[in-house]
Coordinates of C-alpha atoms in Angstrom, one line a residue:
X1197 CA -71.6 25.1 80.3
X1198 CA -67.8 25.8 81.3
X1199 CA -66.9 29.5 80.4
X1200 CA -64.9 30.4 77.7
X1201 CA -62.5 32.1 79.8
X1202 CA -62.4 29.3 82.1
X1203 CA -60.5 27.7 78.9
X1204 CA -58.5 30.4 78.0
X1205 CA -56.7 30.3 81.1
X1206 CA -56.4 26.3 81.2
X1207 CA -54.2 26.7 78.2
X1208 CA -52.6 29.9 78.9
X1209 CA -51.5 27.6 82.3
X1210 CA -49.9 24.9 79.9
X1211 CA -52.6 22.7 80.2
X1212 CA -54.3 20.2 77.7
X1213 CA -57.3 21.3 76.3
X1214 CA -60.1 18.0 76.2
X1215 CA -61.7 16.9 72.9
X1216 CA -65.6 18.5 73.8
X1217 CA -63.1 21.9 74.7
X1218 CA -61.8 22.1 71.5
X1219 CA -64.9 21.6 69.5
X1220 CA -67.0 23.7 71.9
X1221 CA -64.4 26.3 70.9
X1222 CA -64.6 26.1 66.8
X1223 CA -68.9 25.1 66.9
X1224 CA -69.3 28.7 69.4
X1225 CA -67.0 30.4 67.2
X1226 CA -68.2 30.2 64.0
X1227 CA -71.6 30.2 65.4
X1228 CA -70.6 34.0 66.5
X1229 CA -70.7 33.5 70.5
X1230 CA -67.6 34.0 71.3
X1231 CA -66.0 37.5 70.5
X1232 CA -63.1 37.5 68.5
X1233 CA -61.3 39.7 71.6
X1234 CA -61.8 35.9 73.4
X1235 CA -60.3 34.2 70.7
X1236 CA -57.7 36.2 70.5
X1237 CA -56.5 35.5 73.3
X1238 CA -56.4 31.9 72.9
X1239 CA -54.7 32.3 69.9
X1240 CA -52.2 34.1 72.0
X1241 CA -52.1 31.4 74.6
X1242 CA -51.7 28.5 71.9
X1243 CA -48.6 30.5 70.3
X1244 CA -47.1 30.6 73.7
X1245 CA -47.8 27.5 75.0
X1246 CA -48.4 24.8 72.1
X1247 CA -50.3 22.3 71.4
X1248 CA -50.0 18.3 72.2
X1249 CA -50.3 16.0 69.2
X1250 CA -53.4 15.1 70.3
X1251 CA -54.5 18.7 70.4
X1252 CA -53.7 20.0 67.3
X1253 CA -55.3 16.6 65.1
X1254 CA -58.9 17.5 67.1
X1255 CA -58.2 21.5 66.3
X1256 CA -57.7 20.2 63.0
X1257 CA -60.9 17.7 62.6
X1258 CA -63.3 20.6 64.4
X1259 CA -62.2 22.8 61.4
X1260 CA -62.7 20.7 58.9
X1261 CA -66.2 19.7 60.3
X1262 CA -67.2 23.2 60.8
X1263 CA -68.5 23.3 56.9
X1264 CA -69.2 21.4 53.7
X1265 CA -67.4 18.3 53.5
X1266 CA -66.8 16.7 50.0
X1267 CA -67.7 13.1 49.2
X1268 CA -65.6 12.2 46.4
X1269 CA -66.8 8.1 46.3
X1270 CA -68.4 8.8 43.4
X1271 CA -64.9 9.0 41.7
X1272 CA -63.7 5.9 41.0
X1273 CA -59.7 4.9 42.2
X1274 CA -57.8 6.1 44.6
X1275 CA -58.2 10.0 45.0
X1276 CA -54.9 11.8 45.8
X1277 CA -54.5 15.5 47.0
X1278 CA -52.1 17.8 46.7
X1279 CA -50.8 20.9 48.8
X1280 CA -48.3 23.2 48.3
X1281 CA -47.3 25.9 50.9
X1282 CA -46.5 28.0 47.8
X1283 CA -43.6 30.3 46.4
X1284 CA -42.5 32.5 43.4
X1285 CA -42.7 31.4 40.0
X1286 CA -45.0 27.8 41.3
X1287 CA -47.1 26.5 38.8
X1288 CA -46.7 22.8 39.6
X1289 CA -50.3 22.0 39.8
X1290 CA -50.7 23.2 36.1
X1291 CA -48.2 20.3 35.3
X1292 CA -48.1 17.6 38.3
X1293 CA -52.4 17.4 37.9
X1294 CA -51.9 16.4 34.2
X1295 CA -48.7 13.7 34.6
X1296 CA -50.9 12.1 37.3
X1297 CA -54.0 11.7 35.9
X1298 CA -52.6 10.7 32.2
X1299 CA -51.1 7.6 34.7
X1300 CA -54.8 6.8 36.1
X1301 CA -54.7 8.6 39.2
X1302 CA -57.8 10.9 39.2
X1303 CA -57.0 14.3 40.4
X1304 CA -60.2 16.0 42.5
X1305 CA -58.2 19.2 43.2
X1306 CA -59.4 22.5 44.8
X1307 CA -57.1 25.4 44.7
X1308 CA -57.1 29.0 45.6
X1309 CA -55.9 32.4 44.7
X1310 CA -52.9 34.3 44.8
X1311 CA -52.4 36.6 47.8
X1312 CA -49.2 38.4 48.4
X1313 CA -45.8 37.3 46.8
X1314 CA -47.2 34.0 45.5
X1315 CA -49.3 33.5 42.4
X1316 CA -52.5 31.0 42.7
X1317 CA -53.3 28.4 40.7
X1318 CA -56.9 29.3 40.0
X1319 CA -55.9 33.3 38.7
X1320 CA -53.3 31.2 36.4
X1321 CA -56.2 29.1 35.0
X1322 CA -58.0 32.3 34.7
X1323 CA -55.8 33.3 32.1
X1324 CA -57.2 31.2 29.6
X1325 CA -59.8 32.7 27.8
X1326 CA -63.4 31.3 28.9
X1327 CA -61.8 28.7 31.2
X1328 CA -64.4 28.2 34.4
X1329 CA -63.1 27.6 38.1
X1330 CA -66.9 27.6 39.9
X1331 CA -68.4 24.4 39.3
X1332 CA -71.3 22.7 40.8
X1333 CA -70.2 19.3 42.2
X1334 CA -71.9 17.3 40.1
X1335 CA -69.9 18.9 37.0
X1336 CA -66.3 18.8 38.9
X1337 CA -67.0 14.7 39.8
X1338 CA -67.9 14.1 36.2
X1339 CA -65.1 15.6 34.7
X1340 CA -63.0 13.7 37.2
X1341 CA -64.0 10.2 36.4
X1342 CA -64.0 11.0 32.9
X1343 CA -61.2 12.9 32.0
X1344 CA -58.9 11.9 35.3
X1345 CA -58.4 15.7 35.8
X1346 CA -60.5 18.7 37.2
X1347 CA -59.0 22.0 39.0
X1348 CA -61.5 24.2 40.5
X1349 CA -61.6 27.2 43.2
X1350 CA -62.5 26.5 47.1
X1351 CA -66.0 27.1 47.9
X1352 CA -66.6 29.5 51.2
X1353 CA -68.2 26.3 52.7
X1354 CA -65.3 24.5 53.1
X1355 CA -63.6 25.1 56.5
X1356 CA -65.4 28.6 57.4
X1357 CA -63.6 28.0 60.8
X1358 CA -60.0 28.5 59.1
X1359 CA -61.4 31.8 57.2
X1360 CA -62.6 33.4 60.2
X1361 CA -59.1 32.2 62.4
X1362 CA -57.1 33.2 59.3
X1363 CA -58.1 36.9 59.5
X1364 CA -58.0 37.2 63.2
X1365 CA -53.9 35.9 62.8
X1366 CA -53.3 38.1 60.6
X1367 CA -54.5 41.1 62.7
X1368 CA -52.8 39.4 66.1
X1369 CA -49.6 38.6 65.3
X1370 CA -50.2 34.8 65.3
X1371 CA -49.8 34.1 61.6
X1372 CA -46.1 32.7 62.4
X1373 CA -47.3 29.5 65.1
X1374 CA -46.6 26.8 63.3
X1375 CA -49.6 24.3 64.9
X1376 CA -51.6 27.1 63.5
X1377 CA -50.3 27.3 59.9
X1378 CA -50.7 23.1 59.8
X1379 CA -54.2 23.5 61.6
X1380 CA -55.5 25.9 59.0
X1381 CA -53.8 24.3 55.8
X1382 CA -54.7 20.5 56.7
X1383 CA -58.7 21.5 57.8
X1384 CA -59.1 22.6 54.1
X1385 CA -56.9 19.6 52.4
X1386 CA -58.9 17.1 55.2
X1387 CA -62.3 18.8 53.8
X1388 CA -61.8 18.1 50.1
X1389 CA -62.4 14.7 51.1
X1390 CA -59.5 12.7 49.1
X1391 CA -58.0 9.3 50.4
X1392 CA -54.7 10.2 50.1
X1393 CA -52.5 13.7 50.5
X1394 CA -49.4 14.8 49.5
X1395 CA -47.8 18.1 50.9
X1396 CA -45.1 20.1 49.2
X1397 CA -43.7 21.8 51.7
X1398 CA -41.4 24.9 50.3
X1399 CA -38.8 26.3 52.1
X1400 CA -35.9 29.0 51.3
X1401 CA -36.2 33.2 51.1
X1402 CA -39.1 32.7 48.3
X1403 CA -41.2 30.4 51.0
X1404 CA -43.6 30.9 53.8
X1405 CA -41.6 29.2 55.8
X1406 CA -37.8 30.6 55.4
X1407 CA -35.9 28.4 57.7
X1408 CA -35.6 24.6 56.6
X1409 CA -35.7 24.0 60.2
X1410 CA -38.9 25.3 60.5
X1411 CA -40.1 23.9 57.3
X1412 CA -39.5 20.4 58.5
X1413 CA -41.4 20.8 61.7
X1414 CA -44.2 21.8 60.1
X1415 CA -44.1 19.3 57.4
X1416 CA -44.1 16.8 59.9
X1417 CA -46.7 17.8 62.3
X1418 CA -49.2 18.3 59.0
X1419 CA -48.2 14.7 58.5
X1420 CA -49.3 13.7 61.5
X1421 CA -52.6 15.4 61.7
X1422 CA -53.6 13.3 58.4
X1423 CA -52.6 9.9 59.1
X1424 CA -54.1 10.6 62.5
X1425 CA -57.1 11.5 60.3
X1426 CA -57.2 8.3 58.8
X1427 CA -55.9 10.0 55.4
X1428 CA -52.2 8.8 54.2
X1429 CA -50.4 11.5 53.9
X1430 CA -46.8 12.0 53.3
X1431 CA -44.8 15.4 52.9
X1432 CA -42.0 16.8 50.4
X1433 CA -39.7 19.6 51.2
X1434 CA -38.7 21.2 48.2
X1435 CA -36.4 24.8 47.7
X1436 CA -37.8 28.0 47.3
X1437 CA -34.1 30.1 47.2
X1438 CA -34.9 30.6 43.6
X1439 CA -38.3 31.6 41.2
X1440 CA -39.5 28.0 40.0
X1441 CA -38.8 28.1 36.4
X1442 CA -38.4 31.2 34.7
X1443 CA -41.5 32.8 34.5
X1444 CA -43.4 34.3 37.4
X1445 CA -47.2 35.8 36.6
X1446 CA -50.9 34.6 35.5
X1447 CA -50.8 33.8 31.9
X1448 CA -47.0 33.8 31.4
X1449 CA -46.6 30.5 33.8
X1450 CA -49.7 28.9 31.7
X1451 CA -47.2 29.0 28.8
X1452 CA -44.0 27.9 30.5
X1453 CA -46.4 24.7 31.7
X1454 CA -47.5 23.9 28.1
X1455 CA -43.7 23.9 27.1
X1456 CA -43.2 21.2 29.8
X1457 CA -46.0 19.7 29.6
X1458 CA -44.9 19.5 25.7
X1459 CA -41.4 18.4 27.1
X1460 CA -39.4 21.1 27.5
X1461 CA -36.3 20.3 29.9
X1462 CA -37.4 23.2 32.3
X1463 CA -34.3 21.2 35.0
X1464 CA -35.5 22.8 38.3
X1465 CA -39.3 23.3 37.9
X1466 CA -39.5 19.3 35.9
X1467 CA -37.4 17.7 38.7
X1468 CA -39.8 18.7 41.4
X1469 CA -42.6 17.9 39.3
X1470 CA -41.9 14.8 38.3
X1471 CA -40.7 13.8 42.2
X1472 CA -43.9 15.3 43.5
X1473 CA -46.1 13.8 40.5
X1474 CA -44.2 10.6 41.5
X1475 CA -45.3 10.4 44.9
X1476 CA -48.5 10.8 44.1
X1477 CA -49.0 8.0 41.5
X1478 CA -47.1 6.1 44.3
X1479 CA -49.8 6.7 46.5
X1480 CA -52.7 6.0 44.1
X1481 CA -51.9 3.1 42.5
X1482 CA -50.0 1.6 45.8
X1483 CA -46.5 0.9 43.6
X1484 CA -43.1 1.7 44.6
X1485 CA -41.9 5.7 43.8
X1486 CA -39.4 4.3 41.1
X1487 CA -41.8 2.3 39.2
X1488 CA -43.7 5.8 39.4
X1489 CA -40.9 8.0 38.3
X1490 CA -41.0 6.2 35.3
X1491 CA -44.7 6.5 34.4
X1492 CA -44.8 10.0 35.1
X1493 CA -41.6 10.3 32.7
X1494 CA -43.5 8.2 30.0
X1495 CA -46.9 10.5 30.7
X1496 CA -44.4 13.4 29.3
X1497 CA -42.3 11.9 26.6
X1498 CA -45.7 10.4 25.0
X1499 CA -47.6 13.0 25.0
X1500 CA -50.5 11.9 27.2
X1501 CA -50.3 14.1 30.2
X1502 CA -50.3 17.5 27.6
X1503 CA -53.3 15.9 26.1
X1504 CA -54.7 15.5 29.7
X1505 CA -54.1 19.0 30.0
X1506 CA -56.0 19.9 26.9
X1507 CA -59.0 18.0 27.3
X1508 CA -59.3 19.7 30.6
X1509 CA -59.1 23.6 29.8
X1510 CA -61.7 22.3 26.8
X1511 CA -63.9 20.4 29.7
X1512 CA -64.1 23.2 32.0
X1513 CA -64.9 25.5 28.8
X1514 CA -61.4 27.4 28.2
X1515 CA -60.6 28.3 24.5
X1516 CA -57.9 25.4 23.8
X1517 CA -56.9 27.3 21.2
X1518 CA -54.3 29.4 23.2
X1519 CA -53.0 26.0 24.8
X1520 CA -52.4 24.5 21.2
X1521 CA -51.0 28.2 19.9
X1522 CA -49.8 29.8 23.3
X1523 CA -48.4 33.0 21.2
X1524 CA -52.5 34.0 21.2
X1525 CA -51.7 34.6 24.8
X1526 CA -52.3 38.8 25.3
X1527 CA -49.0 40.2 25.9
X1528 CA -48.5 43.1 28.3
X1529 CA -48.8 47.1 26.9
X1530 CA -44.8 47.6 27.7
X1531 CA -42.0 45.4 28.2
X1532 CA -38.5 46.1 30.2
X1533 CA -35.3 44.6 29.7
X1534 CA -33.3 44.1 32.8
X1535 CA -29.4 43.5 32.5
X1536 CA -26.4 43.3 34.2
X1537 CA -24.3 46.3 35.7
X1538 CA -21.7 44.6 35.7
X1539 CA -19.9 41.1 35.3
X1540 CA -20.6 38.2 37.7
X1541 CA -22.2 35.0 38.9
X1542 CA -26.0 35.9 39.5
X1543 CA -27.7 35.1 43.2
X1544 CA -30.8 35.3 44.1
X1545 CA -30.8 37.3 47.5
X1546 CA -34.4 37.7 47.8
X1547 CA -36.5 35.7 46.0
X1548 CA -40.3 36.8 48.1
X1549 CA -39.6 40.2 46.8
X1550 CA -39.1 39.3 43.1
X1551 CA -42.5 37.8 43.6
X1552 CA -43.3 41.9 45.4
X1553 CA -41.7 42.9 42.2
X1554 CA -44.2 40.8 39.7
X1555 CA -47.0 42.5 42.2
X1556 CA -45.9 45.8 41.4
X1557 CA -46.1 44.4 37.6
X1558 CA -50.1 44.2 37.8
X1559 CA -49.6 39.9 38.3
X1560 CA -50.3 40.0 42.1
X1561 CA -52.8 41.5 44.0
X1562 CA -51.8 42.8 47.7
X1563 CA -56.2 42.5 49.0
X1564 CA -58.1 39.6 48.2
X1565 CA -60.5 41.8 45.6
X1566 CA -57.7 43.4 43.9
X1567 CA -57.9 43.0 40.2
X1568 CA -54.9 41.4 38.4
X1569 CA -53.2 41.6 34.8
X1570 CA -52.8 38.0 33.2
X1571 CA -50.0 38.9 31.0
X1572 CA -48.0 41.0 33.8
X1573 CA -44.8 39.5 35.2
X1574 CA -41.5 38.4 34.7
X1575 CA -39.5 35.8 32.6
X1576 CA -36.0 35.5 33.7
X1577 CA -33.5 34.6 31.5
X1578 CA -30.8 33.7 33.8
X1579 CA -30.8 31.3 37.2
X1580 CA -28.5 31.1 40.0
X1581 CA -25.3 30.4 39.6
X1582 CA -25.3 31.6 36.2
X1583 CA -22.7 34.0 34.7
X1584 CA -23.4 37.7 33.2
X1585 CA -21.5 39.8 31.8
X1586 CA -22.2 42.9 31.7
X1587 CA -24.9 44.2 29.5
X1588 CA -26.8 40.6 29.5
X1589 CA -30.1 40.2 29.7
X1590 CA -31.0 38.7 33.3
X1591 CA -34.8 39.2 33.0
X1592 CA -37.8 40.5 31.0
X1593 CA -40.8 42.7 33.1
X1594 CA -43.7 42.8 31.8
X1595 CA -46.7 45.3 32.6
X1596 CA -49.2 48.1 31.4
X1597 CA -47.4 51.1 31.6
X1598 CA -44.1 52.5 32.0
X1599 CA -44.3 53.3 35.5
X1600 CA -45.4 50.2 36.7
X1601 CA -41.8 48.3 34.8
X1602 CA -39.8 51.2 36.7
X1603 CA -41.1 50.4 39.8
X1604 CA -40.9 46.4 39.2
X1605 CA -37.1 46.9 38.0
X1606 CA -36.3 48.7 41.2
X1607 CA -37.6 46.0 43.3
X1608 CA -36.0 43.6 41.0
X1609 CA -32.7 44.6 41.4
X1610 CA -32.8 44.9 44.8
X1611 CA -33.0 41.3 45.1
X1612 CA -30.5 39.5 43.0
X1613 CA -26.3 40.3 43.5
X1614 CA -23.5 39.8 40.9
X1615 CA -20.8 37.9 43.0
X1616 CA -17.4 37.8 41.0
X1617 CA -17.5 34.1 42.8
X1618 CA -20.4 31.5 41.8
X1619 CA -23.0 30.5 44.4
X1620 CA -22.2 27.8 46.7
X1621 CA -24.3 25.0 46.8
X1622 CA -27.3 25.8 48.3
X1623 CA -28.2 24.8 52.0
X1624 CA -31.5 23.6 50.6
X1625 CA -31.2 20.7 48.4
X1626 CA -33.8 21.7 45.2
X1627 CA -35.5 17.9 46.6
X1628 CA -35.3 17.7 50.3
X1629 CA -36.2 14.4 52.7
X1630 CA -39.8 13.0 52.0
X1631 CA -41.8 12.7 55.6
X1632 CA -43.7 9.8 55.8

C-alpha cells in the first residue's frame, strides 16, 4: 500500500491526488490509522496548494460515505434541502421549512446547533416547551409524508469524517480554505440524502464568510460539488451586514417567526425568506421561480404555512400552546434598555459581535456542551439606516442577571456608530446573484 507520506508530499508538490488516494485517505482516517500529526499536514498542503474540481467533488463523496447515509424514497415528491452558512439574528429555517411544505414540497431537514456568534436552529426549536429534535427515522419520514414538515438534529453518524477534519481545522489554522469549508458543509447536506439542495450562502461582517468575493467562490464551488454529485443544487448569496430581523436569541427568534409566519411585514428577514422559500418550491415542483414567489406569498397570506408550523411543533410533541399564545414564552430575570448617546443615523459596524454580545446574554454558548438560556438575547428596535435621536431606544438585552446585560451592553455598543450622515447603500445587495 502507497505510504501516507508518499501522498502528503504529492500534494504538497501541486500535484493531483487520484480517486483510490483520496478515499484511502478519509476510510484510514476515520478508521484511526493515520495520526492526526499526518493529516495535518495534508490539510496544510491542501490550503497551500488547492484542490482541482475533480478533487474536491471525490473529497466531498468520501465524506459523505464515511457514515450513515439517509434514504429518504420513502418520502413521496421531490425532497429539497436547505443550507445556510449562518449569521446573527437567522431563523429562516423556522419560517422557509413551513412556506414550503404548506406548497407541497416535503421538507426532510436536519439542522444543528449554535456555536459561536450564530444561533442554531435546533436550540431555537428547543425553546418550545416539550418540542423533540432526536427522532428515530422511522418517526422523522412519517411526519414528513404526513405533515410535509419535520426539523430534527444531525446524528453523529452522518459524515464522522467532517467531525473529526472539523476539529483538527480548528486547531491548525485551516478553518479559513475555502475547498475545505464547501468539502465539510456539502458531505453533511450530500448525506441527508435529498434530491435537490439549496444553499444560502451569507456574506457581510455578521457572516462566515466576510468578503462577498469570497462568499461567491465558495458558493460556487459547493455548487459544483452537488451537481457533480448528481444532486441539483443551486446557491443564493444573501447579506449578513445587519442581525436578520430584530431579534437575535433561542426563544425570542421562535416568536419573531410566529409573527411572520402569521404575516407580519418583518421587510428584510421576509424578503429573503420568501426568495429562498421560492427557490426551493422552484426546485420541487419543477415551475418557474415567479410562479413560486407567488405560492409561497399565498402560503403566508392564507394562513397555511403558520398552520404547517403548528402541526409540526404538536407532531414532534412541543406544547403548541406557546406558538398559538407566544406571551407564555419565559422571559429573561432582567431586562436592559439600550439607547442613543447621541443623535444620528444608526450603522451596524460589527454585526458577528452583536451576535458575541447575545453570547455574553446566556443565548450562545462559546463550547459545544455549554448550557444556554432560551429567553436571553436581544430585540433591536432600530435597523440600519435608521435615525435616533438621542435618548431612543436602539435595542432591548435580555438576560439573568445584571452583570450579564452590562457586559452584553458593552459589547453592544461597541458595534453599532451614530453617523450624522445615513448609511450608503450597502455593497451587499440584501438578495445577491443566484448560482446555478
Amino acid at each position: 500500500m502507497e505510504r501516507f507520506v508518499d501522498i502528503i508530499n504529492k500534494k504538497r508538490l501541486g500535484k493531483q491526488l487520484s480517486d483510490s488516494e483520496i478515499d484511502l485517505m478519509i476510510a484510514e482516517y476515520v478508521n484511526g490509522n493515520i495520526p492526526d500529526y499526518q493529516m495535518s499536514a495534508m490539510l496544510m498542503a491542501i490550503c497551500f496548494q488547492g484542490l482541482t474540481e475533480g478533487e474536491l467533488t471525490r473529497l466531498t463523496l468520501a465524506m459523505r460515505d464515511s457514515g450513515e447515509t439517509l434514504d429518504l424514497s420513502s418520502i413521496n415528491g421531490i425532497k429539497v434541502d436547505k443550507h445556510s452558512t449562518g449569521g446573527v439574528g437567522d431563523k429562516t429555517t423556522l419560517i422557509i421549512g413551513p412556506i414550503v411544505a404548506a406548497c407541497g414540497v416535503p421538507v426532510a431537514k436536519m439542522s444543528g446547533r449554535g456555536l459561536g456568534f450564530t444561533g442554531g436552529t435546533i436550540d431555537k426549536l428547543e425553546s418550545i416547551p416539550g418540542l423533540k429534535t432526536s427522532l428515530d427515522n422511522g418517526i422523522f419520514f412519517k411526519n414528513v409524508n404526513e405533515l410535509g414538515l419535520c426539523v430534527v438534529g444531525q446524528t453523529a453518524d452522518l459524515a464522522p469524517a467532517d467531525k473529526l477534519l472539523y476539529a483538527l481545522r480548528d486547531v491548525t489554522a485551516t478553518v479559513q480554505c475555502i475547498e475545505l469549508i464547501a468539502s465539510s458543509i456539502m458531505s453533511k447536506k450530500l448525506a441527508a440524502g435529498a434530491d435537490k439542495i439549496l444553499l444560502d450562502v451569507t456574506t457581510g461582517s455578521g457572516a462566515f464568510m466576510t468578503d462577498p468575493t469570497d462568499a461567491r467562490l465558495l458558493a460556487e464551488k459547493m455548487v459544483r460539488i452537488g451537481n457533480n454529485a448528481g444532486k441539483q443544487t443551486i446557491a443564493q448569496i444573501t447579506s449578513m451586514d445587519e442581525p436578520l430581523g430584530f431579534a437575535i436569541g433561542n426563544n425570542l427568534e421562535v416568536k419573531e417567526a410566529i409573527r411572520a409566519l402569521r404575516g407580519e411585514n418583518i421587510s428584510d428577514l421576509m424578503e429573503v425568506c420568501y426568495t429562498l422559500a421560492s427557490h426551493m418550491i422552484s426546485l420541487g415542483k419543477e415551475i418557474p421561480y415567479e410562479e413560486a414567489r407567488k405560492l409561497a406569498e399565498e402560503a403566508i397570506s392564507s394562513g397555511r404555512a403558520f398552520d404547517v408550523f403548528v402541526k409540526m411543533v404538536e407532531a414532534q410533541g412541543g406544547d403548541t400552546n406557546y406558538i398559538l399564545n407566544p406571551e407564555l414564552f419565559e422571559t429573561a430575570a432582567v431586562s436592559h434598555e439600550f439607547r442613543a448617546e447621541n443623535s444620528g443615523y444608526l450603522t451596524f459596524t460589527n454585526t458577528a459581535g452583536i451576535g458575541v454580545a447575545a453570547g455574553l446574554l446566556g443565548a450562545g454558548r462559546s463550547k459545544k456542551d455549554d448550557p444556554i438560556d432560551m429567553s436571553a438575547g436581544i430585540v433591536l428596535t432600530k435597523k440600519n439606516k435608521d435615525f435616533c435621536q438621542k435618548g431612543d431606544l436602539i435595542a432591548t438585552l435580555y438576560g439573568k442577571t445584571s452583570d450579564q446585560c452590562q457586559s452584553g451592553a458593552k459589547k453592544f455598543g461597541e458595534c453599532i456608530a451614530l453617523s450624522p450622515k445615513p448609511l450608503s447603500d450597502n455593497k451587499i445587495a440584501l438578495i445577491g446573484d443566484v448560482i446555478i
